[in-house]
Each structure stands twice: as C-alpha cells, then as structure tokens.
C-alpha cells in the first residue's frame, strides 16, 4: 500500500492510475491520522517551491506526520518532481526553507540558445548508481521531465541518477529511506513503471 | 555541452463527436475508429507524447468531452495534451486533474487573449500550448486561420506566435492547413519562420508522410518536436486504417 500525500500541489490522477496498472494499492490522503499509518509515502508536486512549502507549513499536523514517518519511523518516502526539490534545503525559485531531508540545493537551470528551459521532454540519465530504486532498469531507459529548477546534492553519494541538459544535475536521489525523482515516473511508460514497482517493494 | 533531450514525435488524434477522424486540408473526414483503442495502441508503442484535438467542439460551441478525456487518460502512461473548446480556467483545471499535462488553446485566444496569461499564471507556461493553424494563399502569403479552418484572422502567424509567447504560452504547435493530410512533407519555411521568431519550443504539424520528412523539418526548421496525423493512422497514402508508428531506429538515426 502506498499513500500519496495530497497537499494541494498538482494532479494525482496519473500517479494513482499507474500504481493501479502495476497492481499496487494506493490511497490519496491529506489526513495526518491516515499518513501516520502509511507503509510508504509518495510526495508529489507540480508548481512553485514556496507554494509547496507554504502548503505543508500551513498544515502543522500534516508536517508533523510527515516528519514522524520519514525521520523517526523511517518508512520509504518518494518525492516526485517538485516533491523531490522540497527534499533539499532551499531553492533559487523561492525564499522558504525546504524539508532538508537530503543535503542539497535546488537551482535554476541555465538557459541558452540551444538549451531551452523548462527542461521538457524525454531524457536518458547517466551515472546511474546501483540502488533499490534502480533495480532491473532497461539499458535504453528514458523518463519524462518538466522542470525549470534542478537539484544538486551536496554529497554525490546521495545521487543515483544524473542527466545532462546544458549542465549535469541530479534527477534521482536517495538518503537512507528517503528517495526523490525529478522526472514523472507516472508519465514515463514502462521505464517509470519499473521505478514505481521498485519503490513499492521497499 | 548540449542536451540529451530527445526530439519528441507526437501522434495527433482528431476527435469529432466522440469518434476519431482524419482530415485532408481540414476537410474530407475519414473515420479512423474508437479513440480509446487507438490511444491504447499508441501507449503500447511507447510514443513520446499524445495530442488530442476535438476539431468540432469550438464550431459546435460545445465544452470538452471530459468523460471521454478521462477514459482516454486512463489508457495512457505518457504525457498528454488536449485542445478543443477550452474557454475557461476551470475547464483547463478539470482536464489537468484528469491526468493531462498540457492544455492547447487556439480559437479562444483570438476572442479572449487574456486566457493564455490566466492559464499560464495558474498552471505554469509548460502546461499551456497555443495551436496556430496557417494557410498559405495563392501568392504564398501566410494567413492565420481559426475555428477549425473556417475563420480568417487579421494577425499574421509570426506576429501571433510572438504575441502568444509574450502572453505566456510555453509551446506553439504550428499546423499547415495546405499540407495537413497530404503526406507531402512539412512546410519547412513556415516552421522555420516561427521557430526563429520565438524561444519556446515549436511543434511542426501538417504534411508528415515519411521518416525523411520528419528528419527534414527537425534539421532544417529547428523545431523541438514533430506531430504526425495520417502517417500514424493509415497504412500508406490512400490506403486503409492502420495505427502504427515509424521504426524507432530509423526515426532516431536522423534526429
């Protein structure tokens, strides 16, 4: 069972849909009581960094439940897209402090004539580290991205996939029970399914 | 360093009263089949993205068919865009919540320009695509056409592209009405004109009939993506319906 946190940031329909497809029971919840009973958490997110942090900070019970599960009970947590960015300490997109569960910062992707921002479309990661989340990946794996800010972890030991879009940045990260992916596994065909399947087995 | 982002090749499916059709020069409807089955096949073919356009919603003054859109989204594990009859922020929100990534605006932008900015402010530019349909007249002049090919607009396509980018469009899909459904290749000059005038990604549509056509427009017109209609729903020109996708190796070798 996976609990998808509904804190008002972005559509969750596609995520529920893909988990259903791979036979993983999932619920969508904003209820701290329910979150405290979760086995695995997905922290989604589409939108702006500060909007996401404001949404979490404005619900103290939700925030406490998240910290309890992620940091004390240490159940597997997966941040997706903006949900990964808020795992870092800060973002150039906003002023608010992130959750700071994985040491790192979120920065603007530099654009140029050849490099369009947002980084939108399908990209293939490099520097893929062997990890519970990266098991049984296909060689020609690719993932769908849509983002203008990117994560740089402080210690490369926490990076499990990187991608190049003008510069290199971290697109899958992990520290202990906390995971993050910058791409949208729920929109990345069988490649994304494999990531979610791996997460559902943790 | 350059990006490793791949060039998107996007099937476009045309909806008409709940069925899939294909047109030639925005006319001559051929019936293709059930949209859900077709979407499922494109999902199995692992296409980069799927674009759904309801080509009669605006002219019949109907809202998007949300129920059908939801059924379609349930079949698709790739990015989805939808256009046709979207006039309000709430309609856009419903479609995004169902599981679509992008809302495509065309005719409504000429009536209510501020819709683009309103949508971009709330959902982000990446979620807002503006579709521009273009007809080349007898003298080779480019004309902007709205309402499924039925209404001439006064603004020229290049100026309109710049304007919608300014308003907040995150992407522009440019369709050549003269080329649409012909299998004769893309209007490379048109696509190049647009892609050189804006900095947002441009999707070329209309005329794609072979892998070579796709390579040509990507390499000569500097577009970020290519949309295909006839080529992915028919066996060959003037032949029967066959939902298909170009050979991945051949396709990627020239992109």
GROMACS .gro file of C-alpha atoms in nm:
model
  457
    1UNK     CA    1   0.000   0.000   0.000
    2UNK     CA    2   0.125   0.343  -0.097
    3UNK     CA    3  -0.012   0.665   0.046
    4UNK     CA    4   0.004   0.961  -0.189
    5UNK     CA    5   0.012   1.288   0.001
    6UNK     CA    6  -0.245   1.535  -0.121
    7UNK     CA    7  -0.128   1.875  -0.006
    8UNK     CA    8  -0.289   2.063  -0.290
    9UNK     CA    9   0.005   2.066  -0.530
   10UNK     CA   10  -0.072   1.918  -0.867
   11UNK     CA   11  -0.281   1.640  -1.010
   12UNK     CA   12  -0.257   1.297  -0.859
   13UNK     CA   13  -0.480   1.112  -1.104
   14UNK     CA   14  -0.197   0.988  -1.324
   15UNK     CA   15   0.001   0.856  -1.028
   16UNK     CA   16  -0.299   0.665  -0.891
   17UNK     CA   17  -0.361   0.536  -1.240
   18UNK     CA   18  -0.014   0.395  -1.292
   19UNK     CA   19   0.001   0.235  -0.947
   20UNK     CA   20  -0.331   0.068  -1.029
   21UNK     CA   21  -0.183  -0.054  -1.357
   22UNK     CA   22   0.108  -0.224  -1.178
   23UNK     CA   23  -0.125  -0.366  -0.914
   24UNK     CA   24  -0.007  -0.157  -0.619
   25UNK     CA   25  -0.289  -0.045  -0.390
   26UNK     CA   26  -0.275   0.329  -0.331
   27UNK     CA   27  -0.471   0.589  -0.145
   28UNK     CA   28  -0.463   0.967  -0.175
   29UNK     CA   29  -0.473   1.142   0.159
   30UNK     CA   30  -0.427   1.474   0.334
   31UNK     CA   31  -0.523   1.330   0.671
   32UNK     CA   32  -0.241   1.314   0.924
   33UNK     CA   33  -0.400   1.017   1.106
   34UNK     CA   34  -0.402   0.819   0.784
   35UNK     CA   35  -0.047   0.926   0.700
   36UNK     CA   36   0.071   0.803   1.039
   37UNK     CA   37  -0.048   0.456   0.940
   38UNK     CA   38   0.119   0.459   0.597
   39UNK     CA   39   0.366   0.195   0.480
   40UNK     CA   40   0.514   0.407   0.201
   41UNK     CA   41   0.466   0.768   0.108
   42UNK     CA   42   0.474   0.945  -0.225
   43UNK     CA   43   0.519   1.319  -0.206
   44UNK     CA   44   0.411   1.456  -0.544
   45UNK     CA   45   0.422   1.816  -0.654
   46UNK     CA   46   0.375   2.042  -0.951
   47UNK     CA   47   0.415   2.418  -0.922
   48UNK     CA   48   0.635   2.655  -0.729
   49UNK     CA   49   0.871   2.570  -0.440
   50UNK     CA   50   0.733   2.828  -0.197
   51UNK     CA   51   0.374   2.736  -0.276
   52UNK     CA   52   0.454   2.374  -0.187
   53UNK     CA   53   0.635   2.464   0.136
   54UNK     CA   54   0.360   2.707   0.231
   55UNK     CA   55   0.102   2.433   0.177
   56UNK     CA   56   0.296   2.198   0.405
   57UNK     CA   57   0.385   2.460   0.667
   58UNK     CA   58   0.026   2.577   0.690
   59UNK     CA   59  -0.085   2.229   0.799
   60UNK     CA   60   0.126   2.162   1.112
   61UNK     CA   61  -0.036   1.824   1.174
   62UNK     CA   62   0.046   1.713   0.823
   63UNK     CA   63   0.404   1.840   0.857
   64UNK     CA   64   0.450   1.660   1.189
   65UNK     CA   65   0.306   1.338   1.047
   66UNK     CA   66   0.545   1.358   0.751
   67UNK     CA   67   0.847   1.412   0.977
   68UNK     CA   68   0.739   1.133   1.209
   69UNK     CA   69   0.709   0.884   0.922
   70UNK     CA   70   1.015   0.997   0.726
   71UNK     CA   71   1.263   1.066   1.005
   72UNK     CA   72   1.156   0.858   1.304
   73UNK     CA   73   0.962   0.558   1.169
   74UNK     CA   74   1.176   0.581   0.854
   75UNK     CA   75   0.928   0.435   0.609
   76UNK     CA   76   1.017   0.466   0.238
   77UNK     CA   77   0.936   0.813   0.104
   78UNK     CA   78   0.947   0.912  -0.265
   79UNK     CA   79   0.939   1.277  -0.367
   80UNK     CA   80   0.839   1.330  -0.730
   81UNK     CA   81   0.930   1.639  -0.937
   82UNK     CA   82   0.871   1.939  -0.708
   83UNK     CA   83   0.821   1.677  -0.437
   84UNK     CA   84   1.189   1.588  -0.483
   85UNK     CA   85   1.303   1.951  -0.488
   86UNK     CA   86   1.144   2.022  -0.149
   87UNK     CA   87   1.354   1.739  -0.002
   88UNK     CA   88   1.651   1.980  -0.034
   89UNK     CA   89   1.729   2.273   0.193
   90UNK     CA   90   1.637   2.558  -0.039
   91UNK     CA   91   1.554   2.666  -0.393
   92UNK     CA   92   1.651   2.962  -0.607
   93UNK     CA   93   1.285   2.968  -0.701
   94UNK     CA   94   1.174   3.078  -0.355
   95UNK     CA   95   1.261   3.210  -0.013
   96UNK     CA   96   1.120   2.940   0.210
   97UNK     CA   97   1.327   2.665   0.365
   98UNK     CA   98   1.281   2.317   0.220
   99UNK     CA   99   1.226   2.000   0.421
  100UNK     CA  100   1.604   1.950   0.418
  101UNK     CA  101   1.585   1.571   0.437
  102UNK     CA  102   1.860   1.520   0.179
  103UNK     CA  103   2.152   1.767   0.184
  104UNK     CA  104   2.141   1.970  -0.135
  105UNK     CA  105   2.010   2.276  -0.308
  106UNK     CA  106   1.765   2.345  -0.588
  107UNK     CA  107   1.892   2.586  -0.852
  108UNK     CA  108   1.769   2.742  -1.176
  109UNK     CA  109   1.864   2.552  -1.493
  110UNK     CA  110   2.074   2.794  -1.703
  111UNK     CA  111   1.919   2.852  -2.045
  112UNK     CA  112   2.090   2.941  -2.370
  113UNK     CA  113   2.010   2.933  -2.742
  114UNK     CA  114   2.042   2.556  -2.756
  115UNK     CA  115   1.919   2.484  -2.408
  116UNK     CA  116   1.555   2.559  -2.356
  117UNK     CA  117   1.409   2.594  -2.009
  118UNK     CA  118   1.189   2.430  -1.887
  119UNK     CA  119   1.376   2.107  -1.944
  120UNK     CA  120   1.076   1.939  -2.101
  121UNK     CA  121   1.059   1.604  -2.270
  122UNK     CA  122   1.234   1.269  -2.259
  123UNK     CA  123   1.588   1.236  -2.135
  124UNK     CA  124   1.814   0.945  -2.052
  125UNK     CA  125   2.007   0.958  -1.725
  126UNK     CA  126   2.374   0.878  -1.682
  127UNK     CA  127   2.579   0.791  -1.374
  128UNK     CA  128   2.311   0.550  -1.260
  129UNK     CA  129   2.406   0.401  -0.925
  130UNK     CA  130   2.304   0.053  -0.818
  131UNK     CA  131   2.028   0.109  -0.567
  132UNK     CA  132   1.694  -0.039  -0.457
  133UNK     CA  133   1.521   0.218  -0.678
  134UNK     CA  134   1.731   0.140  -0.986
  135UNK     CA  135   1.687  -0.236  -0.997
  136UNK     CA  136   1.603  -0.408  -1.326
  137UNK     CA  137   1.617  -0.095  -1.537
  138UNK     CA  138   1.640  -0.139  -1.911
  139UNK     CA  139   1.955  -0.018  -2.084
  140UNK     CA  140   1.759   0.218  -2.308
  141UNK     CA  141   1.559   0.367  -2.022
  142UNK     CA  142   1.422   0.720  -2.054
  143UNK     CA  143   1.197   0.942  -1.848
  144UNK     CA  144   0.965   1.237  -1.897
  145UNK     CA  145   1.077   1.565  -1.739
  146UNK     CA  146   0.912   1.905  -1.698
  147UNK     CA  147   1.100   2.147  -1.472
  148UNK     CA  148   1.288   2.476  -1.468
  149UNK     CA  149   1.482   2.420  -1.144
  150UNK     CA  150   1.715   2.132  -1.072
  151UNK     CA  151   1.865   1.960  -0.772
  152UNK     CA  152   2.235   1.949  -0.685
  153UNK     CA  153   2.300   1.720  -0.389
  154UNK     CA  154   2.584   1.818  -0.158
  155UNK     CA  155   2.738   1.473  -0.142
  156UNK     CA  156   2.747   1.271  -0.464
  157UNK     CA  157   2.682   0.961  -0.257
  158UNK     CA  158   2.317   1.074  -0.246
  159UNK     CA  159   2.288   1.096  -0.624
  160UNK     CA  160   2.163   0.783  -0.801
  161UNK     CA  161   2.093   0.927  -1.148
  162UNK     CA  162   2.211   1.238  -1.330
  163UNK     CA  163   2.104   1.393  -1.654
  164UNK     CA  164   2.254   1.646  -1.894
  165UNK     CA  165   2.062   1.947  -2.014
  166UNK     CA  166   2.331   2.205  -2.074
  167UNK     CA  167   2.467   2.116  -1.732
  168UNK     CA  168   2.458   1.794  -1.533
  169UNK     CA  169   2.221   1.771  -1.240
  170UNK     CA  170   2.079   1.506  -1.009
  171UNK     CA  171   1.749   1.351  -1.116
  172UNK     CA  172   1.722   1.060  -0.874
  173UNK     CA  173   1.844   1.096  -0.519
  174UNK     CA  174   1.846   0.881  -0.209
  175UNK     CA  175   1.948   0.907   0.151
  176UNK     CA  176   1.853   0.612   0.371
  177UNK     CA  177   1.474   0.572   0.340
  178UNK     CA  178   1.419   0.899   0.152
  179UNK     CA  179   1.410   0.895  -0.229
  180UNK     CA  180   1.343   1.157  -0.490
  181UNK     CA  181   1.298   1.158  -0.866
  182UNK     CA  182   1.287   1.473  -1.076
  183UNK     CA  183   1.106   1.306  -1.365
  184UNK     CA  184   0.747   1.187  -1.377
  185UNK     CA  185   0.753   0.807  -1.343
  186UNK     CA  186   0.374   0.804  -1.385
  187UNK     CA  187   0.419   0.950  -1.735
  188UNK     CA  188   0.726   0.752  -1.839
  189UNK     CA  189   0.582   0.430  -1.982
  190UNK     CA  190   0.734   0.102  -1.861
  191UNK     CA  191   1.052   0.281  -1.752
  192UNK     CA  192   0.862   0.481  -1.493
  193UNK     CA  193   0.659   0.175  -1.400
  194UNK     CA  194   0.978  -0.007  -1.309
  195UNK     CA  195   1.083   0.276  -1.076
  196UNK     CA  196   0.744   0.272  -0.902
  197UNK     CA  197   0.749  -0.108  -0.888
  198UNK     CA  198   1.090  -0.092  -0.722
  199UNK     CA  199   0.965   0.167  -0.475
  200UNK     CA  200   0.655  -0.039  -0.394
  201UNK     CA  201   0.879  -0.331  -0.293
  202UNK     CA  202   1.096  -0.134  -0.050
  203UNK     CA  203   2.753   2.095  -2.369
  204UNK     CA  204   2.427   2.022  -2.543
  205UNK     CA  205   2.124   1.847  -2.410
  206UNK     CA  206   2.046   1.479  -2.441
  207UNK     CA  207   1.678   1.564  -2.463
  208UNK     CA  208   1.518   1.370  -2.743
  209UNK     CA  209   1.314   1.521  -3.022
  210UNK     CA  210   0.952   1.441  -2.950
  211UNK     CA  211   0.747   1.272  -3.220
  212UNK     CA  212   0.382   1.312  -3.129
  213UNK     CA  213   0.077   1.141  -3.281
  214UNK     CA  214  -0.215   1.381  -3.313
  215UNK     CA  215  -0.561   1.231  -3.282
  216UNK     CA  216  -0.859   1.425  -3.411
  217UNK     CA  217  -1.187   1.383  -3.227
  218UNK     CA  218  -1.520   1.455  -3.390
  219UNK     CA  219  -1.836   1.384  -3.188
  220UNK     CA  220  -1.653   1.120  -2.986
  221UNK     CA  221  -1.500   0.936  -3.281
  222UNK     CA  222  -1.154   0.955  -3.427
  223UNK     CA  223  -1.129   1.102  -3.773
  224UNK     CA  224  -0.857   1.216  -4.007
  225UNK     CA  225  -0.885   1.509  -4.243
  226UNK     CA  226  -0.712   1.639  -4.554
  227UNK     CA  227  -0.660   2.017  -4.560
  228UNK     CA  228  -0.902   2.035  -4.265
  229UNK     CA  229  -1.169   1.875  -4.486
  230UNK     CA  230  -1.273   1.530  -4.614
  231UNK     CA  231  -1.323   1.340  -4.291
  232UNK     CA  232  -1.223   0.975  -4.287
  233UNK     CA  233  -1.340   0.767  -3.994
  234UNK     CA  234  -1.048   0.610  -3.806
  235UNK     CA  235  -1.212   0.430  -3.517
  236UNK     CA  236  -1.254   0.425  -3.145
  237UNK     CA  237  -1.032   0.679  -2.966
  238UNK     CA  238  -0.967   0.456  -2.663
  239UNK     CA  239  -0.841   0.159  -2.864
  240UNK     CA  240  -0.620   0.390  -3.065
  241UNK     CA  241  -0.480   0.561  -2.757
  242UNK     CA  242  -0.408   0.220  -2.606
  243UNK     CA  243  -0.211   0.118  -2.916
  244UNK     CA  244  -0.004   0.438  -2.902
  245UNK     CA  245   0.059   0.371  -2.536
  246UNK     CA  246   0.186   0.022  -2.622
  247UNK     CA  247   0.404   0.175  -2.894
  248UNK     CA  248   0.556   0.395  -2.621
  249UNK     CA  249   0.514   0.721  -2.808
  250UNK     CA  250   0.678   1.033  -2.662
  251UNK     CA  251   0.354   1.219  -2.614
  252UNK     CA  252  -0.003   1.208  -2.741
  253UNK     CA  253  -0.205   1.505  -2.858
  254UNK     CA  254  -0.585   1.501  -2.872
  255UNK     CA  255  -0.774   1.767  -3.061
  256UNK     CA  256  -1.150   1.795  -3.068
  257UNK     CA  257  -1.196   1.964  -3.403
  258UNK     CA  258  -1.570   2.031  -3.371
  259UNK     CA  259  -1.602   2.145  -3.007
  260UNK     CA  260  -1.541   2.512  -3.089
  261UNK     CA  261  -1.752   2.532  -3.403
  262UNK     CA  262  -2.039   2.345  -3.236
  263UNK     CA  263  -1.992   2.565  -2.929
  264UNK     CA  264  -1.954   2.262  -2.702
  265UNK     CA  265  -1.736   2.218  -2.393
  266UNK     CA  266  -1.465   1.948  -2.393
  267UNK     CA  267  -1.597   1.594  -2.354
  268UNK     CA  268  -1.448   1.538  -2.008
  269UNK     CA  269  -1.578   1.185  -1.972
  270UNK     CA  270  -1.411   1.071  -2.293
  271UNK     CA  271  -1.093   1.257  -2.198
  272UNK     CA  272  -1.082   1.075  -1.866
  273UNK     CA  273  -1.132   0.734  -2.025
  274UNK     CA  274  -0.851   0.815  -2.268
  275UNK     CA  275  -0.616   0.931  -1.992
  276UNK     CA  276  -0.667   0.601  -1.812
  277UNK     CA  277  -0.508   0.423  -2.109
  278UNK     CA  278  -0.203   0.645  -2.131
  279UNK     CA  279   0.120   0.644  -1.934
  280UNK     CA  280   0.283   0.921  -2.130
  281UNK     CA  281   0.236   1.298  -2.146
  282UNK     CA  282  -0.097   1.406  -2.289
  283UNK     CA  283  -0.217   1.731  -2.436
  284UNK     CA  284  -0.573   1.831  -2.520
  285UNK     CA  285  -0.723   2.106  -2.730
  286UNK     CA  286  -1.075   2.187  -2.841
  287UNK     CA  287  -1.342   2.407  -2.687
  288UNK     CA  288  -1.140   2.512  -2.381
  289UNK     CA  289  -1.258   2.858  -2.279
  290UNK     CA  290  -1.213   2.881  -1.904
  291UNK     CA  291  -0.960   2.824  -1.629
  292UNK     CA  292  -1.197   2.576  -1.465
  293UNK     CA  293  -1.225   2.364  -1.778
  294UNK     CA  294  -0.846   2.360  -1.800
  295UNK     CA  295  -0.818   2.262  -1.434
  296UNK     CA  296  -1.058   1.972  -1.483
  297UNK     CA  297  -0.856   1.843  -1.777
  298UNK     CA  298  -0.523   1.875  -1.596
  299UNK     CA  299  -0.667   1.698  -1.292
  300UNK     CA  300  -0.788   1.409  -1.507
  301UNK     CA  301  -0.423   1.345  -1.600
  302UNK     CA  302  -0.334   1.572  -1.892
  303UNK     CA  303  -0.010   1.774  -1.884
  304UNK     CA  304  -0.097   2.040  -2.138
  305UNK     CA  305  -0.395   2.243  -2.250
  306UNK     CA  306  -0.400   2.357  -2.611
  307UNK     CA  307  -0.566   2.687  -2.694
  308UNK     CA  308  -0.640   2.807  -3.045
  309UNK     CA  309  -0.961   2.992  -3.143
  310UNK     CA  310  -1.044   3.119  -2.794
  311UNK     CA  311  -0.717   3.316  -2.783
  312UNK     CA  312  -0.845   3.546  -3.059
  313UNK     CA  313  -1.163   3.616  -2.863
  314UNK     CA  314  -1.012   3.629  -2.516
  315UNK     CA  315  -0.637   3.690  -2.530
  316UNK     CA  316  -0.606   3.706  -2.151
  317UNK     CA  317  -0.700   3.337  -2.119
  318UNK     CA  318  -0.341   3.240  -2.211
  319UNK     CA  319  -0.191   3.452  -1.935
  320UNK     CA  320  -0.453   3.345  -1.682
  321UNK     CA  321  -0.381   2.978  -1.753
  322UNK     CA  322  -0.004   3.030  -1.750
  323UNK     CA  323  -0.017   3.215  -1.418
  324UNK     CA  324  -0.212   2.938  -1.250
  325UNK     CA  325  -0.073   2.622  -1.411
  326UNK     CA  326   0.265   2.739  -1.544
  327UNK     CA  327   0.367   2.807  -1.904
  328UNK     CA  328   0.479   2.448  -1.951
  329UNK     CA  329   0.112   2.345  -1.935
  330UNK     CA  330  -0.009   2.593  -2.197
  331UNK     CA  331   0.029   2.525  -2.567
  332UNK     CA  332  -0.105   2.756  -2.834
  333UNK     CA  333  -0.202   2.600  -3.164
  334UNK     CA  334  -0.179   2.815  -3.472
  335UNK     CA  335  -0.333   2.700  -3.800
  336UNK     CA  336  -0.183   2.858  -4.108
  337UNK     CA  337  -0.292   2.873  -4.468
  338UNK     CA  338  -0.059   2.980  -4.748
  339UNK     CA  339  -0.263   3.165  -5.007
  340UNK     CA  340  -0.223   3.165  -5.385
  341UNK     CA  341   0.052   3.425  -5.359
  342UNK     CA  342   0.241   3.232  -5.093
  343UNK     CA  343   0.132   3.469  -4.816
  344UNK     CA  344   0.079   3.318  -4.473
  345UNK     CA  345  -0.264   3.364  -4.314
  346UNK     CA  346  -0.368   3.275  -3.961
  347UNK     CA  347  -0.689   3.074  -3.957
  348UNK     CA  348  -0.902   2.981  -3.654
  349UNK     CA  349  -1.216   2.779  -3.577
  350UNK     CA  350  -1.105   2.457  -3.749
  351UNK     CA  351  -1.008   2.628  -4.070
  352UNK     CA  352  -1.323   2.838  -4.103
  353UNK     CA  353  -1.224   3.186  -3.989
  354UNK     CA  354  -0.952   3.417  -4.120
  355UNK     CA  355  -0.772   3.622  -3.856
  356UNK     CA  356  -0.603   3.950  -3.936
  357UNK     CA  357  -0.280   3.889  -3.745
  358UNK     CA  358  -0.004   3.713  -3.936
  359UNK     CA  359   0.131   3.383  -3.796
  360UNK     CA  360   0.477   3.513  -3.700
  361UNK     CA  361   0.339   3.815  -3.514
  362UNK     CA  362   0.078   3.596  -3.346
  363UNK     CA  363   0.346   3.346  -3.236
  364UNK     CA  364   0.547   3.624  -3.075
  365UNK     CA  365   0.234   3.760  -2.911
  366UNK     CA  366   0.125   3.429  -2.758
  367UNK     CA  367   0.476   3.367  -2.630
  368UNK     CA  368   0.463   3.707  -2.462
  369UNK     CA  369   0.123   3.621  -2.315
  370UNK     CA  370   0.265   3.306  -2.154
  371UNK     CA  371   0.237   3.018  -2.399
  372UNK     CA  372   0.501   2.756  -2.319
  373UNK     CA  373   0.491   2.589  -2.657
  374UNK     CA  374   0.349   2.652  -3.003
  375UNK     CA  375   0.209   2.392  -3.238
  376UNK     CA  376   0.206   2.514  -3.592
  377UNK     CA  377  -0.019   2.342  -3.845
  378UNK     CA  378  -0.004   2.399  -4.217
  379UNK     CA  379  -0.358   2.361  -4.349
  380UNK     CA  380  -0.224   2.328  -4.705
  381UNK     CA  381  -0.005   2.035  -4.601
  382UNK     CA  382  -0.232   1.866  -4.346
  383UNK     CA  383  -0.326   1.514  -4.457
  384UNK     CA  384  -0.129   1.534  -4.782
  385UNK     CA  385   0.177   1.322  -4.694
  386UNK     CA  386   0.380   1.577  -4.896
  387UNK     CA  387   0.621   1.685  -4.627
  388UNK     CA  388   0.609   1.972  -4.378
  389UNK     CA  389   0.601   2.341  -4.469
  390UNK     CA  390   0.963   2.389  -4.368
  391UNK     CA  391   0.974   2.764  -4.440
  392UNK     CA  392   0.669   2.824  -4.226
  393UNK     CA  393   0.804   2.616  -3.936
  394UNK     CA  394   1.144   2.785  -3.963
  395UNK     CA  395   0.986   3.130  -3.967
  396UNK     CA  396   0.804   3.054  -3.646
  397UNK     CA  397   1.083   2.869  -3.464
  398UNK     CA  398   1.326   3.154  -3.538
  399UNK     CA  399   1.082   3.412  -3.405
  400UNK     CA  400   1.015   3.261  -3.065
  401UNK     CA  401   1.224   3.097  -2.795
  402UNK     CA  402   0.961   2.850  -2.675
  403UNK     CA  403   0.956   2.502  -2.829
  404UNK     CA  404   0.777   2.475  -3.165
  405UNK     CA  405   0.596   2.161  -3.280
  406UNK     CA  406   0.569   2.115  -3.657
  407UNK     CA  407   0.245   1.966  -3.785
  408UNK     CA  408   0.095   1.904  -4.125
  409UNK     CA  409   0.230   1.701  -4.414
  410UNK     CA  410   0.450   1.442  -4.244
  411UNK     CA  411   0.446   1.136  -4.471
  412UNK     CA  412   0.782   0.970  -4.420
  413UNK     CA  413   1.073   0.942  -4.180
  414UNK     CA  414   1.266   1.161  -4.419
  415UNK     CA  415   1.004   1.436  -4.386
  416UNK     CA  416   1.046   1.423  -4.009
  417UNK     CA  417   1.426   1.443  -4.033
  418UNK     CA  418   1.398   1.732  -4.277
  419UNK     CA  419   1.175   1.952  -4.069
  420UNK     CA  420   1.369   1.887  -3.749
  421UNK     CA  421   1.706   1.956  -3.908
  422UNK     CA  422   1.609   2.241  -4.138
  423UNK     CA  423   1.342   2.424  -3.939
  424UNK     CA  424   1.493   2.377  -3.594
  425UNK     CA  425   1.168   2.260  -3.434
  426UNK     CA  426   1.164   2.083  -3.097
  427UNK     CA  427   0.900   1.831  -3.186
  428UNK     CA  428   0.703   1.688  -3.475
  429UNK     CA  429   0.337   1.594  -3.480
  430UNK     CA  430   0.204   1.321  -3.708
  431UNK     CA  431  -0.151   1.255  -3.824
  432UNK     CA  432  -0.215   1.048  -4.136
  433UNK     CA  433   0.119   0.870  -4.121
  434UNK     CA  434   0.036   0.706  -3.787
  435UNK     CA  435  -0.324   0.611  -3.858
  436UNK     CA  436  -0.309   0.489  -4.219
  437UNK     CA  437  -0.111   0.208  -4.378
  438UNK     CA  438   0.001   0.435  -4.661
  439UNK     CA  439  -0.139   0.729  -4.851
  440UNK     CA  440  -0.487   0.642  -4.983
  441UNK     CA  441  -0.484   0.308  -4.801
  442UNK     CA  442  -0.676   0.168  -4.506
  443UNK     CA  443  -0.658   0.245  -4.136
  444UNK     CA  444  -0.358   0.104  -3.953
  445UNK     CA  445  -0.250   0.256  -3.625
  446UNK     CA  446   0.129   0.248  -3.639
  447UNK     CA  447   0.445   0.437  -3.556
  448UNK     CA  448   0.768   0.483  -3.758
  449UNK     CA  449   1.050   0.238  -3.697
  450UNK     CA  450   1.226   0.367  -3.387
  451UNK     CA  451   1.582   0.303  -3.510
  452UNK     CA  452   1.534   0.466  -3.849
  453UNK     CA  453   1.346   0.754  -3.690
  454UNK     CA  454   1.608   0.825  -3.424
  455UNK     CA  455   1.904   0.787  -3.662
  456UNK     CA  456   1.833   1.124  -3.821
  457UNK     CA  457   1.722   1.323  -3.518
   0.00000   0.00000   0.00000
